[in-house]
PDB file of C-alpha atoms in Angstrom:
ATOM      1  CA  MET A   1      -9.771  15.025  -2.525  1.00  0.00           C
ATOM      2  CA  MET A   2      -7.517  16.335  -5.590  1.00  0.00           C
ATOM      3  CA  LYS A   3      -8.267  19.718  -7.214  1.00  0.00           C
ATOM      4  CA  THR A   4      -6.976  20.587 -10.788  1.00  0.00           C
ATOM      5  CA  VAL A   5      -6.925  23.970 -12.665  1.00  0.00           C
ATOM      6  CA  THR A   6      -8.196  23.841 -16.274  1.00  0.00           C
ATOM      7  CA  GLY A   7      -8.581  26.171 -18.891  1.00  0.00           C
ATOM      8  CA  ASP A   8      -6.787  27.856 -21.928  1.00  0.00           C
ATOM      9  CA  PRO A   9      -3.066  28.137 -21.102  1.00  0.00           C
ATOM     10  CA  ALA A  10      -2.502  30.762 -23.704  1.00  0.00           C
ATOM     11  CA  VAL A  11      -5.774  32.751 -22.004  1.00  0.00           C
ATOM     12  CA  ILE A  12      -4.007  32.285 -18.802  1.00  0.00           C
ATOM     13  CA  LYS A  13      -0.584  33.161 -19.774  1.00  0.00           C
ATOM     14  CA  GLU A  14      -1.909  36.816 -21.305  1.00  0.00           C
ATOM     15  CA  SER A  15      -3.907  37.576 -18.529  1.00  0.00           C
ATOM     16  CA  SER A  16      -2.825  40.020 -15.662  1.00  0.00           C
ATOM     17  CA  TYR A  17      -2.456  36.905 -13.224  1.00  0.00           C
ATOM     18  CA  SER A  18       0.857  34.959 -13.013  1.00  0.00           C
ATOM     19  CA  THR A  19       0.259  31.822 -11.426  1.00  0.00           C
ATOM     20  CA  LEU A  20       2.716  30.197  -9.089  1.00  0.00           C
ATOM     21  CA  LEU A  21       3.772  26.880  -7.714  1.00  0.00           C
ATOM     22  CA  PHE A  22       2.789  24.927 -10.494  1.00  0.00           C
ATOM     23  CA  VAL A  23       4.028  24.373 -14.302  1.00  0.00           C
ATOM     24  CA  ALA A  24       1.830  23.271 -17.215  1.00  0.00           C
ATOM     25  CA  LEU A  25       1.642  19.785 -17.668  1.00  0.00           C
ATOM     26  CA  ASN A  26       1.754  17.978 -20.929  1.00  0.00           C
ATOM     27  CA  ILE A  27      -0.061  14.677 -20.327  1.00  0.00           C
ATOM     28  CA  PRO A  28       0.876  11.692 -22.466  1.00  0.00           C
ATOM     29  CA  GLY A  29      -1.803   9.464 -24.104  1.00  0.00           C
ATOM     30  CA  SER A  30      -4.901  12.173 -23.953  1.00  0.00           C
ATOM     31  CA  MET A  31      -2.264  14.680 -24.327  1.00  0.00           C
ATOM     32  CA  HIS A  32      -4.688  16.863 -22.624  1.00  0.00           C
ATOM     33  CA  ARG A  33      -3.239  20.014 -21.197  1.00  0.00           C
ATOM     34  CA  ILE A  34      -3.387  21.197 -17.657  1.00  0.00           C
ATOM     35  CA  SER A  35      -2.610  24.630 -16.832  1.00  0.00           C
ATOM     36  CA  ALA A  36      -1.698  23.993 -13.176  1.00  0.00           C
ATOM     37  CA  TYR A  37      -2.832  21.625 -10.535  1.00  0.00           C
ATOM     38  CA  ILE A  38      -3.241  22.110  -6.643  1.00  0.00           C
ATOM     39  CA  ILE A  39      -3.282  19.143  -4.386  1.00  0.00           C
ATOM     40  CA  GLY A  40      -3.885  19.966  -0.693  1.00  0.00           C
ATOM     41  CA  VAL A  41      -2.557  23.433  -0.981  1.00  0.00           C
ATOM     42  CA  ILE A  42      -3.774  26.755  -2.120  1.00  0.00           C
ATOM     43  CA  LEU A  43      -2.995  28.239  -5.545  1.00  0.00           C
ATOM     44  CA  THR A  44      -1.212  31.558  -5.187  1.00  0.00           C
ATOM     45  CA  ILE A  45      -1.589  34.289  -7.810  1.00  0.00           C
ATOM     46  CA  ALA A  46       0.855  37.330  -8.133  1.00  0.00           C
ATOM     47  CA  LEU A  47      -0.632  40.766  -9.319  1.00  0.00           C
ATOM     48  CA  PRO A  48       1.696  43.246 -11.342  1.00  0.00           C
ATOM     49  CA  ALA A  49       1.922  46.604  -9.718  1.00  0.00           C
ATOM     50  CA  ALA A  50      -0.436  48.345 -12.397  1.00  0.00           C
ATOM     51  CA  ALA A  51      -3.225  45.502 -11.306  1.00  0.00           C
ATOM     52  CA  PHE A  52      -5.410  48.002  -9.890  1.00  0.00           C
ATOM     53  CA  GLU A  53      -5.538  49.881 -13.510  1.00  0.00           C
ATOM     54  CA  LEU A  54      -6.849  46.637 -15.301  1.00  0.00           C
ATOM     55  CA  PRO A  55      -9.812  44.831 -15.482  1.00  0.00           C
ATOM     56  CA  ILE A  56     -10.465  42.235 -12.969  1.00  0.00           C
ATOM     57  CA  GLN A  57      -9.795  38.669 -14.477  1.00  0.00           C
ATOM     58  CA  PRO A  58     -12.046  35.793 -14.018  1.00  0.00           C
ATOM     59  CA  GLU A  59     -10.442  33.095 -12.036  1.00  0.00           C
ATOM     60  CA  PRO A  60      -9.511  29.953 -13.512  1.00  0.00           C
ATOM     61  CA  PRO A  61     -11.928  27.336 -13.362  1.00  0.00           C
ATOM     62  CA  PHE A  62     -11.237  24.429 -10.677  1.00  0.00           C
ATOM     63  CA  ARG A  63     -12.176  20.648 -11.015  1.00  0.00           C
ATOM     64  CA  THR A  64     -12.148  18.577  -8.043  1.00  0.00           C
ATOM     65  CA  TYR A  65     -11.414  14.736  -8.335  1.00  0.00           C
ATOM     66  CA  THR A  66     -12.543  12.339  -5.991  1.00  0.00           C
ATOM     67  CA  VAL A  67     -12.806   8.415  -5.491  1.00  0.00           C
ATOM     68  CA  SER A  68     -15.829   8.829  -8.167  1.00  0.00           C
ATOM     69  CA  ASP A  69     -13.392   9.879 -10.639  1.00  0.00           C
ATOM     70  CA  GLY A  70     -11.033   6.974 -10.090  1.00  0.00           C
ATOM     71  CA  LEU A  71      -8.956   7.974  -7.129  1.00  0.00           C
ATOM     72  CA  ASN A  72      -8.229   4.837  -4.823  1.00  0.00           C
ATOM     73  CA  GLN A  73      -8.977   7.458  -1.678  1.00  0.00           C
ATOM     74  CA  ARG A  74      -9.944  11.036  -1.113  1.00  0.00           C
ATOM     75  CA  THR A  75      -6.893  11.813   1.276  1.00  0.00           C
ATOM     76  CA  VAL A  76      -3.906  12.904  -0.793  1.00  0.00           C
ATOM     77  CA  LEU A  77      -0.510  12.420   0.884  1.00  0.00           C
ATOM     78  CA  ALA A  78       2.003  12.881  -2.044  1.00  0.00           C
ATOM     79  CA  THR A  79       2.357  13.848  -5.323  1.00  0.00           C
ATOM     80  CA  THR A  80       5.217  14.004  -7.995  1.00  0.00           C
ATOM     81  CA  GLN A  81       5.238  14.127 -11.859  1.00  0.00           C
ATOM     82  CA  ASP A  82       7.628  11.651 -13.771  1.00  0.00           C
ATOM     83  CA  GLN A  83       9.627  12.583 -16.952  1.00  0.00           C
ATOM     84  CA  ASP A  84       6.968  11.257 -19.168  1.00  0.00           C
ATOM     85  CA  GLY A  85       4.459  13.700 -17.893  1.00  0.00           C
ATOM     86  CA  TYR A  86       2.137  11.541 -15.718  1.00  0.00           C
ATOM     87  CA  LEU A  87       0.916  12.781 -12.500  1.00  0.00           C
ATOM     88  CA  TRP A  88       1.499  10.399  -9.275  1.00  0.00           C
ATOM     89  CA  VAL A  89      -0.883  10.695  -6.435  1.00  0.00           C
ATOM     90  CA  ALA A  90      -0.338   8.739  -3.310  1.00  0.00           C
ATOM     91  CA  THR A  91      -3.356   8.271  -0.913  1.00  0.00           C
ATOM     92  CA  PHE A  92      -4.473   6.078   2.288  1.00  0.00           C
ATOM     93  CA  GLY A  93      -5.429   3.670  -0.177  1.00  0.00           C
ATOM     94  CA  GLY A  94      -3.005   3.201  -2.705  1.00  0.00           C
ATOM     95  CA  LEU A  95      -1.221   5.142  -5.739  1.00  0.00           C
ATOM     96  CA  ASN A  96      -2.834   6.555  -8.519  1.00  0.00           C
ATOM     97  CA  ARG A  97      -1.330   7.501 -12.047  1.00  0.00           C
ATOM     98  CA  PHE A  98      -3.378  10.432 -13.818  1.00  0.00           C
ATOM     99  CA  ASP A  99      -3.054  10.784 -17.598  1.00  0.00           C
ATOM    100  CA  GLY A 100      -4.843  14.061 -17.708  1.00  0.00           C
ATOM    101  CA  ARG A 101      -8.217  12.275 -18.192  1.00  0.00           C
ATOM    102  CA  GLU A 102      -8.246   9.131 -16.286  1.00  0.00           C
ATOM    103  CA  PHE A 103      -6.675   7.587 -13.021  1.00  0.00           C
ATOM    104  CA  GLU A 104      -4.848   4.399 -12.968  1.00  0.00           C
ATOM    105  CA  GLY A 105      -4.970   2.571  -9.464  1.00  0.00           C
ATOM    106  CA  TYR A 106      -2.372   0.700  -7.953  1.00  0.00           C
ATOM    107  CA  THR A 107      -2.764  -1.267  -4.772  1.00  0.00           C
ATOM    108  CA  THR A 108      -1.033  -4.274  -3.248  1.00  0.00           C
ATOM    109  CA  LEU A 109      -3.306  -6.252  -5.404  1.00  0.00           C
ATOM    110  CA  GLN A 110      -1.088  -4.639  -8.416  1.00  0.00           C
ATOM    111  CA  GLY A 111       2.295  -5.116  -6.209  1.00  0.00           C
ATOM    112  CA  LEU A 112       2.367  -2.284  -3.727  1.00  0.00           C
ATOM    113  CA  ARG A 113       4.203  -3.587  -0.878  1.00  0.00           C
ATOM    114  CA  GLN A 114       1.822  -1.450   1.009  1.00  0.00           C
ATOM    115  CA  ASN A 115      -1.046   0.764   0.381  1.00  0.00           C
ATOM    116  CA  LEU A 116      -0.366   3.232   2.651  1.00  0.00           C
ATOM    117  CA  VAL A 117       2.332   5.535   0.163  1.00  0.00           C
ATOM    118  CA  GLN A 118       3.501   8.466   2.030  1.00  0.00           C
ATOM    119  CA  ALA A 119       6.392   9.616  -0.192  1.00  0.00           C
ATOM    120  CA  LEU A 120       7.253   9.630  -3.896  1.00  0.00           C
ATOM    121  CA  PHE A 121      10.326   9.954  -5.736  1.00  0.00           C
ATOM    122  CA  VAL A 122      11.156   9.785  -9.674  1.00  0.00           C
ATOM    123  CA  ASP A 123      14.877   8.903 -10.113  1.00  0.00           C
ATOM    124  CA  SER A 124      17.382   9.349 -13.130  1.00  0.00           C
ATOM    125  CA  GLU A 125      16.255   6.600 -14.985  1.00  0.00           C
ATOM    126  CA  ASN A 126      12.551   7.777 -14.525  1.00  0.00           C
ATOM    127  CA  ARG A 127      11.398   4.923 -11.988  1.00  0.00           C
ATOM    128  CA  LEU A 128       8.953   5.730  -9.274  1.00  0.00           C
ATOM    129  CA  TRP A 129       9.744   5.146  -5.854  1.00  0.00           C
ATOM    130  CA  ALA A 130       6.937   4.678  -3.371  1.00  0.00           C
ATOM    131  CA  GLY A 131       7.983   4.755   0.143  1.00  0.00           C
ATOM    132  CA  ASP A 132       5.330   3.547   2.600  1.00  0.00           C
ATOM    133  CA  ALA A 133       4.278   3.977   6.258  1.00  0.00           C
ATOM    134  CA  GLY A 134       6.109   0.553   7.249  1.00  0.00           C
ATOM    135  CA  GLY A 135       9.270   1.671   6.067  1.00  0.00           C
ATOM    136  CA  GLY A 136       9.551  -0.026   2.563  1.00  0.00           C
ATOM    137  CA  LEU A 137       9.691   0.997  -1.005  1.00  0.00           C
ATOM    138  CA  THR A 138       8.147   0.126  -3.905  1.00  0.00           C
ATOM    139  CA  VAL A 139       9.474   0.520  -7.485  1.00  0.00           C
ATOM    140  CA  ILE A 140       7.606   1.397 -10.530  1.00  0.00           C
ATOM    141  CA  GLN A 141       8.654   1.311 -13.983  1.00  0.00           C
ATOM    142  CA  ASP A 142       7.202   1.792 -17.492  1.00  0.00           C
ATOM    143  CA  GLY A 143       3.683   1.728 -15.347  1.00  0.00           C
ATOM    144  CA  ARG A 144       4.029  -1.680 -13.477  1.00  0.00           C
ATOM    145  CA  VAL A 145       5.874  -2.880 -10.400  1.00  0.00           C
ATOM    146  CA  VAL A 146       8.994  -4.233 -11.006  1.00  0.00           C
ATOM    147  CA  ARG A 147      10.443  -4.542  -7.167  1.00  0.00           C
ATOM    148  CA  THR A 148       9.740  -4.018  -3.484  1.00  0.00           C
ATOM    149  CA  TYR A 149      12.514  -3.260  -0.733  1.00  0.00           C
ATOM    150  CA  GLN A 150      11.995  -4.378   2.980  1.00  0.00           C
ATOM    151  CA  PRO A 151      12.489  -2.164   5.620  1.00  0.00           C
ATOM    152  CA  THR A 152      15.696  -3.062   7.563  1.00  0.00           C
ATOM    153  CA  GLY A 153      16.719  -2.768  11.427  1.00  0.00           C
ATOM    154  CA  GLU A 154      14.736  -2.790  14.919  1.00  0.00           C
ATOM    155  CA  THR A 155      12.785   0.507  13.688  1.00  0.00           C
ATOM    156  CA  ARG A 156      10.578   0.481  10.580  1.00  0.00           C
ATOM    157  CA  GLY A 157       9.196   4.501  10.722  1.00  0.00           C
ATOM    158  CA  VAL A 158       7.283   5.785   7.935  1.00  0.00           C
ATOM    159  CA  VAL A 159       8.997   6.967   4.899  1.00  0.00           C
ATOM    160  CA  ARG A 160       9.004  10.443   4.695  1.00  0.00           C
ATOM    161  CA  ALA A 161      11.789  11.620   2.167  1.00  0.00           C
ATOM    162  CA  ILE A 162      13.603  10.167  -0.934  1.00  0.00           C
ATOM    163  CA  ALA A 163      16.615  11.666  -2.963  1.00  0.00           C
ATOM    164  CA  GLN A 164      19.411  10.439  -4.951  1.00  0.00           C
ATOM    165  CA  ILE A 165      23.069  11.412  -5.489  1.00  0.00           C
ATOM    166  CA  GLY A 166      24.696   9.235  -8.283  1.00  0.00           C
ATOM    167  CA  GLN A 167      23.672   5.657  -7.811  1.00  0.00           C
ATOM    168  CA  THR A 168      22.880   5.771  -4.199  1.00  0.00           C
ATOM    169  CA  LEU A 169      19.296   6.396  -3.003  1.00  0.00           C
ATOM    170  CA  TYR A 170      18.759   7.958   0.298  1.00  0.00           C
ATOM    171  CA  VAL A 171      15.496   7.291   2.222  1.00  0.00           C
ATOM    172  CA  GLY A 172      14.507   9.340   5.537  1.00  0.00           C
ATOM    173  CA  SER A 173      11.951   7.625   7.800  1.00  0.00           C
ATOM    174  CA  GLN A 174      10.339   8.946  10.799  1.00  0.00           C
ATOM    175  CA  PRO A 175      11.477   7.113  13.014  1.00  0.00           C
ATOM    176  CA  GLY A 176      14.470   5.415  11.957  1.00  0.00           C
ATOM    177  CA  GLY A 177      16.611   7.827  10.257  1.00  0.00           C
ATOM    178  CA  ILE A 178      18.548   7.845   6.904  1.00  0.00           C
ATOM    179  CA  GLN A 179      19.236   4.626   4.861  1.00  0.00           C
ATOM    180  CA  THR A 180      20.889   3.903   1.505  1.00  0.00           C
ATOM    181  CA  LEU A 181      20.307   1.766  -1.273  1.00  0.00           C
ATOM    182  CA  ASP A 182      22.907   1.090  -3.988  1.00  0.00           C
ATOM    183  CA  LEU A 183      21.237   0.997  -7.180  1.00  0.00           C
ATOM    184  CA  ASP A 184      24.366  -0.678  -9.147  1.00  0.00           C
ATOM    185  CA  ASP A 185      23.762  -3.697  -6.817  1.00  0.00           C
ATOM    186  CA  PRO A 186      20.569  -5.760  -7.774  1.00  0.00           C
ATOM    187  CA  ASP A 187      21.171  -7.521  -4.286  1.00  0.00           C
ATOM    188  CA  ALA A 188      21.137  -4.225  -2.334  1.00  0.00           C
ATOM    189  CA  LYS A 189      19.503  -3.798   1.013  1.00  0.00           C
ATOM    190  CA  LEU A 190      18.671  -0.701   2.692  1.00  0.00           C
ATOM    191  CA  GLU A 191      21.312   0.301   4.799  1.00  0.00           C
ATOM    192  CA  PRO A 192      21.102   2.590   7.801  1.00  0.00           C
ATOM    193  CA  ILE A 193      23.414   5.249   8.359  1.00  0.00           C
ATOM    194  CA  ASP A 194      24.781   5.444  11.576  1.00  0.00           C
ATOM    195  CA  GLY A 195      24.112   8.662  13.651  1.00  0.00           C
ATOM    196  CA  SER A 196      21.757   9.963  11.243  1.00  0.00           C
ATOM    197  CA  PRO A 197      18.517  11.920  12.749  1.00  0.00           C
ATOM    198  CA  SER A 198      15.941   9.547  13.788  1.00  0.00           C
ATOM    199  CA  GLU A 199      13.047  11.769  13.087  1.00  0.00           C
ATOM    200  CA  THR A 200      13.898  12.425   9.326  1.00  0.00           C
ATOM    201  CA  LEU A 201      11.395  14.743   7.377  1.00  0.00           C
ATOM    202  CA  VAL A 202      12.900  16.301   4.550  1.00  0.00           C
ATOM    203  CA  LEU A 203      15.804  15.567   1.995  1.00  0.00           C
ATOM    204  CA  VAL A 204      17.249  18.199  -0.366  1.00  0.00           C
ATOM    205  CA  VAL A 205      20.451  17.638  -2.251  1.00  0.00           C
ATOM    206  CA  ASP A 206      22.565  21.195  -2.476  1.00  0.00           C
ATOM    207  CA  ASN A 207      24.928  22.226  -5.230  1.00  0.00           C
ATOM    208  CA  ALA A 208      27.958  20.542  -3.477  1.00  0.00           C
ATOM    209  CA  GLY A 209      26.369  17.146  -3.680  1.00  0.00           C
ATOM    210  CA  ARG A 210      25.684  17.100  -0.053  1.00  0.00           C
ATOM    211  CA  ILE A 211      21.977  16.320   1.393  1.00  0.00           C
ATOM    212  CA  LEU A 212      20.339  18.545   3.715  1.00  0.00           C
ATOM    213  CA  VAL A 213      18.151  16.942   6.245  1.00  0.00           C
ATOM    214  CA  ILE A 214      15.197  18.350   8.097  1.00  0.00           C
ATOM    215  CA  SER A 215      14.368  16.606  11.438  1.00  0.00           C
ATOM    216  CA  THR A 216      12.821  17.201  14.585  1.00  0.00           C
ATOM    217  CA  GLU A 217      16.265  18.099  15.636  1.00  0.00           C
ATOM    218  CA  GLY A 218      16.811  20.851  13.032  1.00  0.00           C
ATOM    219  CA  LEU A 219      18.733  21.155   9.875  1.00  0.00           C
ATOM    220  CA  HIS A 220      21.799  18.696   9.535  1.00  0.00           C
ATOM    221  CA  ARG A 221      24.350  18.215   6.499  1.00  0.00           C
ATOM    222  CA  LEU A 222      24.874  14.993   5.405  1.00  0.00           C
ATOM    223  CA  MET A 223      28.287  14.655   3.417  1.00  0.00           C
ATOM    224  CA  PRO A 224      28.703  11.088   1.370  1.00  0.00           C
ATOM    225  CA  GLU A 225      32.174  12.178   0.396  1.00  0.00           C
ATOM    226  CA  GLU A 226      33.172  12.200   4.008  1.00  0.00           C
ATOM    227  CA  GLY A 227      31.840   8.791   4.528  1.00  0.00           C
ATOM    228  CA  HIS A 228      28.349  10.006   5.531  1.00  0.00           C
ATOM    229  CA  ARG A 229      29.628  12.321   8.174  1.00  0.00           C
ATOM    230  CA  ILE A 230      26.823  14.356   9.549  1.00  0.00           C
ATOM    231  CA  GLU A 231      26.781  17.747  11.143  1.00  0.00           C
ATOM    232  CA  LEU A 232      24.366  19.949  12.761  1.00  0.00           C
ATOM    233  CA  VAL A 233      23.574  23.156  10.789  1.00  0.00           C
ATOM    234  CA  ASP A 234      20.949  24.867  13.088  1.00  0.00           C
ATOM    235  CA  ALA A 235      18.708  23.368  15.451  1.00  0.00           C
ATOM    236  CA  GLU A 236      16.145  26.163  15.010  1.00  0.00           C
ATOM    237  CA  ILE A 237      15.993  25.501  11.042  1.00  0.00           C
ATOM    238  CA  THR A 238      12.370  23.794  10.594  1.00  0.00           C
ATOM    239  CA  ALA A 239      12.208  23.997   6.527  1.00  0.00           C
ATOM    240  CA  VAL A 240      14.503  24.109   3.559  1.00  0.00           C
ATOM    241  CA  GLU A 241      13.869  24.370  -0.414  1.00  0.00           C
ATOM    242  CA  ARG A 242      16.524  24.522  -2.950  1.00  0.00           C
ATOM    243  CA  THR A 243      15.484  26.271  -6.352  1.00  0.00           C
ATOM    244  CA  THR A 244      16.453  25.148  -9.915  1.00  0.00           C
ATOM    245  CA  SER A 245      19.268  27.613  -9.928  1.00  0.00           C
ATOM    246  CA  GLY A 246      20.733  26.329  -6.914  1.00  0.00           C
ATOM    247  CA  VAL A 247      19.973  28.647  -4.158  1.00  0.00           C
ATOM    248  CA  VAL A 248      18.713  27.292  -0.938  1.00  0.00           C
ATOM    249  CA  TYR A 249      16.050  29.085   1.079  1.00  0.00           C
ATOM    250  CA  VAL A 250      15.473  27.779   4.859  1.00  0.00           C
ATOM    251  CA  GLY A 251      12.835  28.902   7.264  1.00  0.00           C
ATOM    252  CA  ASN A 252      12.952  28.441  11.187  1.00  0.00           C
ATOM    253  CA  GLN A 253      10.408  28.123  14.269  1.00  0.00           C
ATOM    254  CA  ASP A 254      10.395  31.719  14.820  1.00  0.00           C
ATOM    255  CA  GLY A 255       8.960  32.743  11.436  1.00  0.00           C
ATOM    256  CA  LYS A 256      12.249  33.846   9.836  1.00  0.00           C
ATOM    257  CA  ILE A 257      13.359  32.928   6.107  1.00  0.00           C
ATOM    258  CA  GLY A 258      16.384  33.281   4.628  1.00  0.00           C
ATOM    259  CA  ILE A 259      19.027  32.035   2.305  1.00  0.00           C
ATOM    260  CA  LEU A 260      21.934  29.245   3.369  1.00  0.00           C
ATOM    261  CA  SER A 261      25.212  29.576   2.232  1.00  0.00           C
ATOM    262  CA  ASN A 262      27.596  26.634   3.537  1.00  0.00           C
ATOM    263  CA  SER A 263      26.567  27.076   7.272  1.00  0.00           C
ATOM    264  CA  LYS A 264      25.851  30.900   7.572  1.00  0.00           C
ATOM    265  CA  VAL A 265      21.922  32.207   6.998  1.00  0.00           C
ATOM    266  CA  ASP A 266      21.287  35.646   5.573  1.00  0.00           C
ATOM    267  CA  TRP A 267      18.007  36.068   7.255  1.00  0.00           C
ATOM    268  CA  PHE A 268      15.410  38.280   5.482  1.00  0.00           C
ATOM    269  CA  GLU A 269      14.761  41.504   7.662  1.00  0.00           C
ATOM    270  CA  GLN A 270      10.697  40.561   7.808  1.00  0.00           C
ATOM    271  CA  THR A 271       9.508  38.033  10.345  1.00  0.00           C
ATOM    272  CA  TYR A 272       6.447  35.799   9.723  1.00  0.00           C
ATOM    273  CA  SER A 273       3.894  34.747  12.616  1.00  0.00           C
ATOM    274  CA  GLY A 274       4.420  31.182  13.494  1.00  0.00           C
ATOM    275  CA  ARG A 275       6.682  28.260  12.724  1.00  0.00           C
ATOM    276  CA  ILE A 276       7.610  27.950   9.170  1.00  0.00           C
ATOM    277  CA  SER A 277       6.929  24.131   8.033  1.00  0.00           C
ATOM    278  CA  GLY A 278       7.631  24.155   4.136  1.00  0.00           C
ATOM    279  CA  ILE A 279       8.739  26.511   1.693  1.00  0.00           C
ATOM    280  CA  THR A 280       8.144  26.336  -1.965  1.00  0.00           C
ATOM    281  CA  VAL A 281      10.013  28.720  -4.513  1.00  0.00           C
ATOM    282  CA  ARG A 282       8.776  29.351  -8.295  1.00  0.00           C
ATOM    283  CA  ASP A 283       9.483  32.093 -10.639  1.00  0.00           C
ATOM    284  CA  GLU A 284      11.778  33.643  -7.779  1.00  0.00           C
ATOM    285  CA  LEU A 285       8.520  34.241  -5.502  1.00  0.00           C
ATOM    286  CA  ILE A 286       8.654  32.663  -2.301  1.00  0.00           C
ATOM    287  CA  GLU A 287       5.718  30.814  -0.490  1.00  0.00           C
ATOM    288  CA  TRP A 288       5.664  28.878   2.846  1.00  0.00           C
ATOM    289  CA  VAL A 289       3.191  27.397   5.308  1.00  0.00           C
TER     290      VAL A 289
END
């Protein structure tokens, strides 16, 4: 199921609510304006200090999209937005592209390597990479499937995360660890990185061009400039997020959140109940699950 917030962006902007997590989208084609969207998470609002003195503003209307609206399947596994403004939605039943009004569907009939897509990534050339549950990749450019990549090695786990540094693509799988793909080589294949965490869940590129890796073993740092050397940063860290300004926030299994600088974490004083499994930072406000 997919939920989308609609409404007049000007009205929402001038209200006492400050919406977080999601930005306004200008969708091509219909040029339909979406003020914000929510897929499988909760829209969070922040009230100013003097909010209690202001009249209560109406909540923005929600619209729910299901298979009757064109979604391939109602369970959403991943989303991303490309440089043209299209919203891509991965489900158990394939992939959808949303232009603000209609969904276009992609399955194995349109060239997907596999319908069960688990990870989405838009590279520097605006190509969409769809990682599937069988460890492979499908590449979509200008709205059509242009190539697929087969998994390599004995272990073919679920693709959980994709990142890019220069012309090298990094693909994290569970199990299977991290693999690389040379984007300059048309004949390149996925190549495993020896010693990478076998249960890779999240890949985040830091300011120094290194990759922060969340796995079931904690937080590792992968250094491409040192022959893909991998070091353990903290076995207790379970979540990581890098802001557009380059600040790296981390969370751990004890409910702590802090800022990572090199290999040191400055933890905030407040501790939260339960394991931190994901962090999102927007407008200098932190949200976690």
